[in-house]
């Protein structure tokens, strides 16, 4: 399988390179970059040097079986139709195909969608939730990191009607790598370390993505309060979610729902009672950790999920989607567990 | 003014020593410790050595004007009456006098309260909220770190009836120093760094303290969901609070309420629009930073506050209370701003 | 191949479990622990849970092909003879078999060596330096983390006589995981973060281990100044080494020596000119990064090496030794590159 | 005393503002900035807001008693003569006046010195070492951070001839704030955290500054190997220095030399035996911590010093110099001890 990565020098691009280097059925034949074309990837990133990775290429995509697009939003959609026509399967790690309604996309992303007509071809790619829809597709909208962590916790519960569609509060926390590989004073070590803050309050672009998939799961409109925060760590997302129980529902109903839904899933772990997710349980792996508790005093469920934002929240899930598309075991190249400590 | 610190080797004890070293009107004449009696404070903690701090003493408290008790809960209350009789003003940084209802205390702290009869003498010590009640008192219940950050944000709004007493969600994040100075594998650097987790879900002891003061402010029973999290940083607390607006209330009403309430307060900063609190704004100082926004889509206010957990959340507030008790300027010895970066 | 780990709950033990989980030719059939016998490994460490790891066992070692001993020094040597007699190959990650001279061991480790007579059976296990001696052996002394980083940089240069045996200064820096998984106030996050210090000055136990191997390489007595430091990070060792050049030797001679020595080595990277090792280049991998420069003004070479202390500095090298003993490709189970960022 | 800060938005500029806010004898009347002229300092940096700091001004310096220049090298020297003529005392935190020999400056800094003729008017400003020379001067060359940490350790020993002028090795480690407040990918949190590296090997510009002052102290030419490293922390410098003893000199001679030299110095601490400097002992303070040990096996002294790079290594020392110039107690505004933990 010949694969390529467009946007290979960013953090999700680097993580794709790292994972694909170890993937036994893929051959990494193309690394595209607008800014570093012609440079040696191994000299830029000696941590990956293995004598086999070639030079960074420009953005002229050669013939490939799969192209991963790790570009900022707006830069993939306009070119995707061309690649699909050439028979290249496209896995887009950006936002261009995640939102089904172009008006919603345009209002949250403040730009015109460059290829509305192919949005319907895209499938939202969380294998544990949408496996059957993904199979056989050619265009995958690889989900955002926050939506992945949120939806894996909530979709089963909403599908079963166990929690109210009102008053859904998602308080999320992410490591700094989520902000990408760029020179930005706000992400300078001296500004971030020993510091913690909220950002994008009531305005983060992952909000409509979460609402779209929860509305589908609940078959009822869901609005959420979503507040992301920046944690002084590199990797990891933890979401703390507050929801009201549907009438008559108890803590065990929620846990049973998860256990049944994820019984066959290698990457999803419902933790034993009293053990709560830590981002480092997931760090360096494609795994997801879940726990919940119902506060009897307020009849509200507190639900916590943890993932590695660059792996299950981006590049690992992209490789999992590739495996699924090609009928390979979903965990191929994704066997490694968390780097601990 | 002769002052002493009981529990001088813990982190709040150390911070009291550091602040009192610089305080122009206090003389630090007694450092008590059960575990390190007889040792040289300056050798144990060379970072504070100034040739003037004496040896650590045992727990036999000498005659003092003010005694700060930085002990685990349960170790202060039984001895406080005796000190008060001797004319020593007591500022307790532990939990023993914070909860007015002894049954509530005993149920959350799993122990018998050793001196129920003197609880009524204690005043809950946040000067910005309860200044007039504090003046002239002899026993101060210095508040918990999470309650300080929460109540400074919410009490003015509840007193004015601007937010609903239902559906109050407090998602709080703290640095590791809140766990105290102790050998504990869970706080080992290798377990904490590059990691983020929730703890004490639906069971943290600061819950009833927050509820007690909000209920007083609202004059109506308030129950909250309170979830603390551990951030891989040493100092700082940030709370993200979700509340519903009372009918007809708008964002500006909330902001105006804060601005009026805190117009004369040196330590409280309502940030300019669009600037959100960061814990490091407060780190190393006794200052508090506040911001809020109403999400029009859900009619819910997202309220954020930031403090240094060891200063405004503990030792700095204790010194502020001392200043208030003795009629000194409240900011004496507390002038230093955040260590930045 | 049936393998076991004694001391499976420490950080090097955990890292062995993680690596052996993914190793295609080994079956992890025994996890021994003195303190946690009978407990579920997957519940203690959910980050590794895969439904296949069994309970922690006591220290009665069953029949195995390979036993990894990740115990504090002094706890392995006395039992090793018994395991060797049973045909179990022993890879000791502790210090008991590293020092050939028992008096030297006893003087630096302040204890009596429990099994002097089998020290000669042990081989010092750095495959890149001692590959031929390791093959076919049954008892491997897996080197210390600092010696691994130091010797990979220096042994080729000393063997060729390119640097002086006098005035060798090794200034080394390690992440906190090197201190092991234990409750220790000195390693509490609040004591370590935003802090940097030297420790074990002129007294660290890795000194005689380094001197022994350099003396062998130089065929002349080598004494070194070795100063370790603690870096506020979890993983990684960087050594900065200062040596004097032998007469007539130039920078290129040193670089050529390295390039020839390591030409076939997958795990050793001599970086391009001007690029200096960073510990994170190695973090999460078994790889080693080297660079050097001769300061023309002082005629001294500044040599820098970086490894992951838990992988190439401990458990990864142990697996590499196992692969070498069993005639497997040395990189089996060790293919993963640095987790970056 | 009317004081101003040119370059007020950088990290040393911010630290000057923070310190001068609390300084009882100085009035901060001018904050100059080339990039942010006209902006509100309190809005840019709410952590310092006190209702009294005005707008950022341009670089037209008004009449002042003291001007602190916290600018990159090359931007101060050309204008200093003009300020001196107007009677403004100039404390330059940049490099322009540190190196007495303009050729040396030009060769290490790769630029033409813009005002060679006034270099002789400048005095190198470490009060503990050069107090008498500083008094009464109008132009202070505030030293670099690494030289401050190094020279406080070595100058007394060199003046007394206790260590050899040959084979001086300075292995130094700094927090990231030393790299300044700028958008730079290399200092992005994700690149720096959990990472450690050397930089500027055999080429760092603080080398000639150290050599100049050691040569003066020894009255003999001193060349050093100086290697700086980047530590994943914000503040702090630790130097580990290796020197050979002069004939007949013993460990106690070195310690006695320090003790006598610094007997009256409030900011210098020679630690008790067995306690080694940690950068956090100094962090947030103007204090310096020293320790040494002679390795009997190699007859070499290992000397360690620790400071806060932004305070004793920059802005705190600048305020100390100002106090000295104006006959104020040197510790005025610098009383605060380390923020711990």
PDB file of N, CA, C and O in Angstrom, chain C residues 229-259:
ATOM      1  N   UNK C 229      23.154  15.070  37.535  1.00  0.00           N
ATOM      2  CA  UNK C 229      22.204  16.138  37.871  1.00  0.00           C
ATOM      3  C   UNK C 229      20.783  15.647  37.619  1.00  0.00           C
ATOM      4  O   UNK C 229      20.555  14.757  36.796  1.00  0.00           O
ATOM      5  N   UNK C 230      19.842  16.269  38.323  1.00  0.00           N
ATOM      6  CA  UNK C 230      18.435  15.901  38.168  1.00  0.00           C
ATOM      7  C   UNK C 230      17.704  16.973  37.359  1.00  0.00           C
ATOM      8  O   UNK C 230      17.649  18.139  37.763  1.00  0.00           O
ATOM      9  N   UNK C 231      17.134  16.559  36.231  1.00  0.00           N
ATOM     10  CA  UNK C 231      16.412  17.469  35.337  1.00  0.00           C
ATOM     11  C   UNK C 231      14.918  17.324  35.588  1.00  0.00           C
ATOM     12  O   UNK C 231      14.441  16.204  35.763  1.00  0.00           O
ATOM     13  N   UNK C 232      14.171  18.434  35.598  1.00  0.00           N
ATOM     14  CA  UNK C 232      12.718  18.318  35.779  1.00  0.00           C
ATOM     15  C   UNK C 232      12.019  17.757  34.543  1.00  0.00           C
ATOM     16  O   UNK C 232      11.272  18.460  33.866  1.00  0.00           O
ATOM     17  N   UNK C 233      12.284  16.520  34.265  1.00  0.00           N
ATOM     18  CA  UNK C 233      11.620  15.789  33.188  1.00  0.00           C
ATOM     19  C   UNK C 233      11.595  14.328  33.619  1.00  0.00           C
ATOM     20  O   UNK C 233      12.307  13.939  34.554  1.00  0.00           O
ATOM     21  N   UNK C 234      10.770  13.537  32.994  1.00  0.00           N
ATOM     22  CA  UNK C 234      10.628  12.148  33.423  1.00  0.00           C
ATOM     23  C   UNK C 234      11.749  11.285  32.873  1.00  0.00           C
ATOM     24  O   UNK C 234      12.434  10.590  33.604  1.00  0.00           O
ATOM     25  N   UNK C 235      11.921  11.316  31.566  1.00  0.00           N
ATOM     26  CA  UNK C 235      12.856  10.406  30.902  1.00  0.00           C
ATOM     27  C   UNK C 235      13.989  11.160  30.245  1.00  0.00           C
ATOM     28  O   UNK C 235      13.825  12.271  29.775  1.00  0.00           O
ATOM     29  N   UNK C 236      15.102  10.450  30.092  1.00  0.00           N
ATOM     30  CA  UNK C 236      16.191  10.981  29.294  1.00  0.00           C
ATOM     31  C   UNK C 236      17.455  11.164  30.090  1.00  0.00           C
ATOM     32  O   UNK C 236      17.421  11.536  31.270  1.00  0.00           O
ATOM     33  N   UNK C 237      18.576  10.854  29.437  1.00  0.00           N
ATOM     34  CA  UNK C 237      19.891  11.190  29.974  1.00  0.00           C
ATOM     35  C   UNK C 237      20.664  11.899  28.880  1.00  0.00           C
ATOM     36  O   UNK C 237      20.647  11.469  27.727  1.00  0.00           O
ATOM     37  N   UNK C 238      21.303  12.972  29.272  1.00  0.00           N
ATOM     38  CA  UNK C 238      22.263  13.624  28.392  1.00  0.00           C
ATOM     39  C   UNK C 238      23.575  13.711  29.144  1.00  0.00           C
ATOM     40  O   UNK C 238      23.605  14.126  30.304  1.00  0.00           O
ATOM     41  N   UNK C 239      24.674  13.286  28.482  1.00  0.00           N
ATOM     42  CA  UNK C 239      25.990  13.455  29.094  1.00  0.00           C
ATOM     43  C   UNK C 239      26.770  14.472  28.285  1.00  0.00           C
ATOM     44  O   UNK C 239      26.718  14.470  27.055  1.00  0.00           O
ATOM     45  N   UNK C 240      27.451  15.353  28.996  1.00  0.00           N
ATOM     46  CA  UNK C 240      28.375  16.290  28.361  1.00  0.00           C
ATOM     47  C   UNK C 240      29.751  15.932  28.883  1.00  0.00           C
ATOM     48  O   UNK C 240      29.986  16.001  30.096  1.00  0.00           O
ATOM     49  N   UNK C 241      30.606  15.525  27.969  1.00  0.00           N
ATOM     50  CA  UNK C 241      31.891  14.956  28.359  1.00  0.00           C
ATOM     51  C   UNK C 241      33.008  15.854  27.825  1.00  0.00           C
ATOM     52  O   UNK C 241      32.962  16.291  26.669  1.00  0.00           O
ATOM     53  N   UNK C 242      33.986  16.112  28.692  1.00  0.00           N
ATOM     54  CA  UNK C 242      35.124  16.946  28.326  1.00  0.00           C
ATOM     55  C   UNK C 242      36.386  16.083  28.382  1.00  0.00           C
ATOM     56  O   UNK C 242      36.694  15.525  29.440  1.00  0.00           O
ATOM     57  N   UNK C 243      37.083  15.960  27.246  1.00  0.00           N
ATOM     58  CA  UNK C 243      38.327  15.183  27.240  1.00  0.00           C
ATOM     59  C   UNK C 243      39.399  15.936  26.466  1.00  0.00           C
ATOM     60  O   UNK C 243      39.090  16.721  25.573  1.00  0.00           O
ATOM     61  N   UNK C 244      40.617  15.621  26.781  1.00  0.00           N
ATOM     62  CA  UNK C 244      41.741  16.191  26.045  1.00  0.00           C
ATOM     63  C   UNK C 244      42.108  15.266  24.894  1.00  0.00           C
ATOM     64  O   UNK C 244      42.065  14.045  25.023  1.00  0.00           O
ATOM     65  N   UNK C 245      42.486  15.855  23.779  1.00  0.00           N
ATOM     66  CA  UNK C 245      42.864  15.058  22.621  1.00  0.00           C
ATOM     67  C   UNK C 245      44.265  14.476  22.806  1.00  0.00           C
ATOM     68  O   UNK C 245      45.141  15.116  23.393  1.00  0.00           O
ATOM     69  N   UNK C 246      44.455  13.287  22.291  1.00  0.00           N
ATOM     70  CA  UNK C 246      45.812  12.742  22.221  1.00  0.00           C
ATOM     71  C   UNK C 246      46.600  13.583  21.211  1.00  0.00           C
ATOM     72  O   UNK C 246      46.006  14.223  20.333  1.00  0.00           O
ATOM     73  N   UNK C 247      47.931  13.577  21.321  1.00  0.00           N
ATOM     74  CA  UNK C 247      48.735  14.449  20.451  1.00  0.00           C
ATOM     75  C   UNK C 247      48.438  14.200  18.971  1.00  0.00           C
ATOM     76  O   UNK C 247      48.365  13.047  18.525  1.00  0.00           O
ATOM     77  N   UNK C 248      48.233  15.289  18.245  1.00  0.00           N
ATOM     78  CA  UNK C 248      48.046  15.194  16.800  1.00  0.00           C
ATOM     79  C   UNK C 248      46.650  14.845  16.346  1.00  0.00           C
ATOM     80  O   UNK C 248      46.352  14.866  15.145  1.00  0.00           O
ATOM     81  N   UNK C 249      45.767  14.543  17.284  1.00  0.00           N
ATOM     82  CA  UNK C 249      44.407  14.140  16.907  1.00  0.00           C
ATOM     83  C   UNK C 249      43.551  15.362  16.600  1.00  0.00           C
ATOM     84  O   UNK C 249      43.681  16.396  17.259  1.00  0.00           O
ATOM     85  N   UNK C 250      42.685  15.233  15.596  1.00  0.00           N
ATOM     86  CA  UNK C 250      41.815  16.339  15.212  1.00  0.00           C
ATOM     87  C   UNK C 250      40.347  15.904  15.298  1.00  0.00           C
ATOM     88  O   UNK C 250      40.034  14.721  15.394  1.00  0.00           O
ATOM     89  N   UNK C 251      39.485  16.898  15.238  1.00  0.00           N
ATOM     90  CA  UNK C 251      38.046  16.643  15.339  1.00  0.00           C
ATOM     91  C   UNK C 251      37.597  15.551  14.370  1.00  0.00           C
ATOM     92  O   UNK C 251      36.827  14.657  14.736  1.00  0.00           O
ATOM     93  N   UNK C 252      38.055  15.642  13.143  1.00  0.00           N
ATOM     94  CA  UNK C 252      37.631  14.656  12.147  1.00  0.00           C
ATOM     95  C   UNK C 252      38.039  13.240  12.507  1.00  0.00           C
ATOM     96  O   UNK C 252      37.345  12.279  12.158  1.00  0.00           O
ATOM     97  N   UNK C 253      39.164  13.096  13.179  1.00  0.00           N
ATOM     98  CA  UNK C 253      39.584  11.753  13.583  1.00  0.00           C
ATOM     99  C   UNK C 253      38.569  11.134  14.539  1.00  0.00           C
ATOM    100  O   UNK C 253      38.272   9.941  14.458  1.00  0.00           O
ATOM    101  N   UNK C 254      38.063  11.963  15.424  1.00  0.00           N
ATOM    102  CA  UNK C 254      37.072  11.450  16.376  1.00  0.00           C
ATOM    103  C   UNK C 254      35.790  11.057  15.652  1.00  0.00           C
ATOM    104  O   UNK C 254      35.223   9.988  15.881  1.00  0.00           O
ATOM    105  N   UNK C 255      35.347  11.942  14.770  1.00  0.00           N
ATOM    106  CA  UNK C 255      34.097  11.660  14.054  1.00  0.00           C
ATOM    107  C   UNK C 255      34.235  10.425  13.174  1.00  0.00           C
ATOM    108  O   UNK C 255      33.331   9.580  13.116  1.00  0.00           O
ATOM    109  N   UNK C 256      35.364  10.306  12.505  1.00  0.00           N
ATOM    110  CA  UNK C 256      35.588   9.139  11.650  1.00  0.00           C
ATOM    111  C   UNK C 256      35.592   7.853  12.487  1.00  0.00           C
ATOM    112  O   UNK C 256      35.032   6.831  12.085  1.00  0.00           O
ATOM    113  N   UNK C 257      36.203   7.916  13.632  1.00  0.00           N
ATOM    114  CA  UNK C 257      36.231   6.744  14.518  1.00  0.00           C
ATOM    115  C   UNK C 257      34.820   6.296  14.850  1.00  0.00           C
ATOM    116  O   UNK C 257      34.475   5.126  14.719  1.00  0.00           O
ATOM    117  N   UNK C 258      33.990   7.232  15.267  1.00  0.00           N
ATOM    118  CA  UNK C 258      32.592   6.901  15.565  1.00  0.00           C
ATOM    119  C   UNK C 258      31.886   6.313  14.340  1.00  0.00           C
ATOM    120  O   UNK C 258      31.160   5.326  14.446  1.00  0.00           O
ATOM    121  N   UNK C 259      32.060   7.014  13.204  1.00  0.00           N
ATOM    122  CA  UNK C 259      31.318   6.574  12.003  1.00  0.00           C
ATOM    123  C   UNK C 259      31.692   5.156  11.608  1.00  0.00           C
ATOM    124  O   UNK C 259      30.835   4.356  11.242  1.00  0.00           O
TER     125      UNK C 259
END
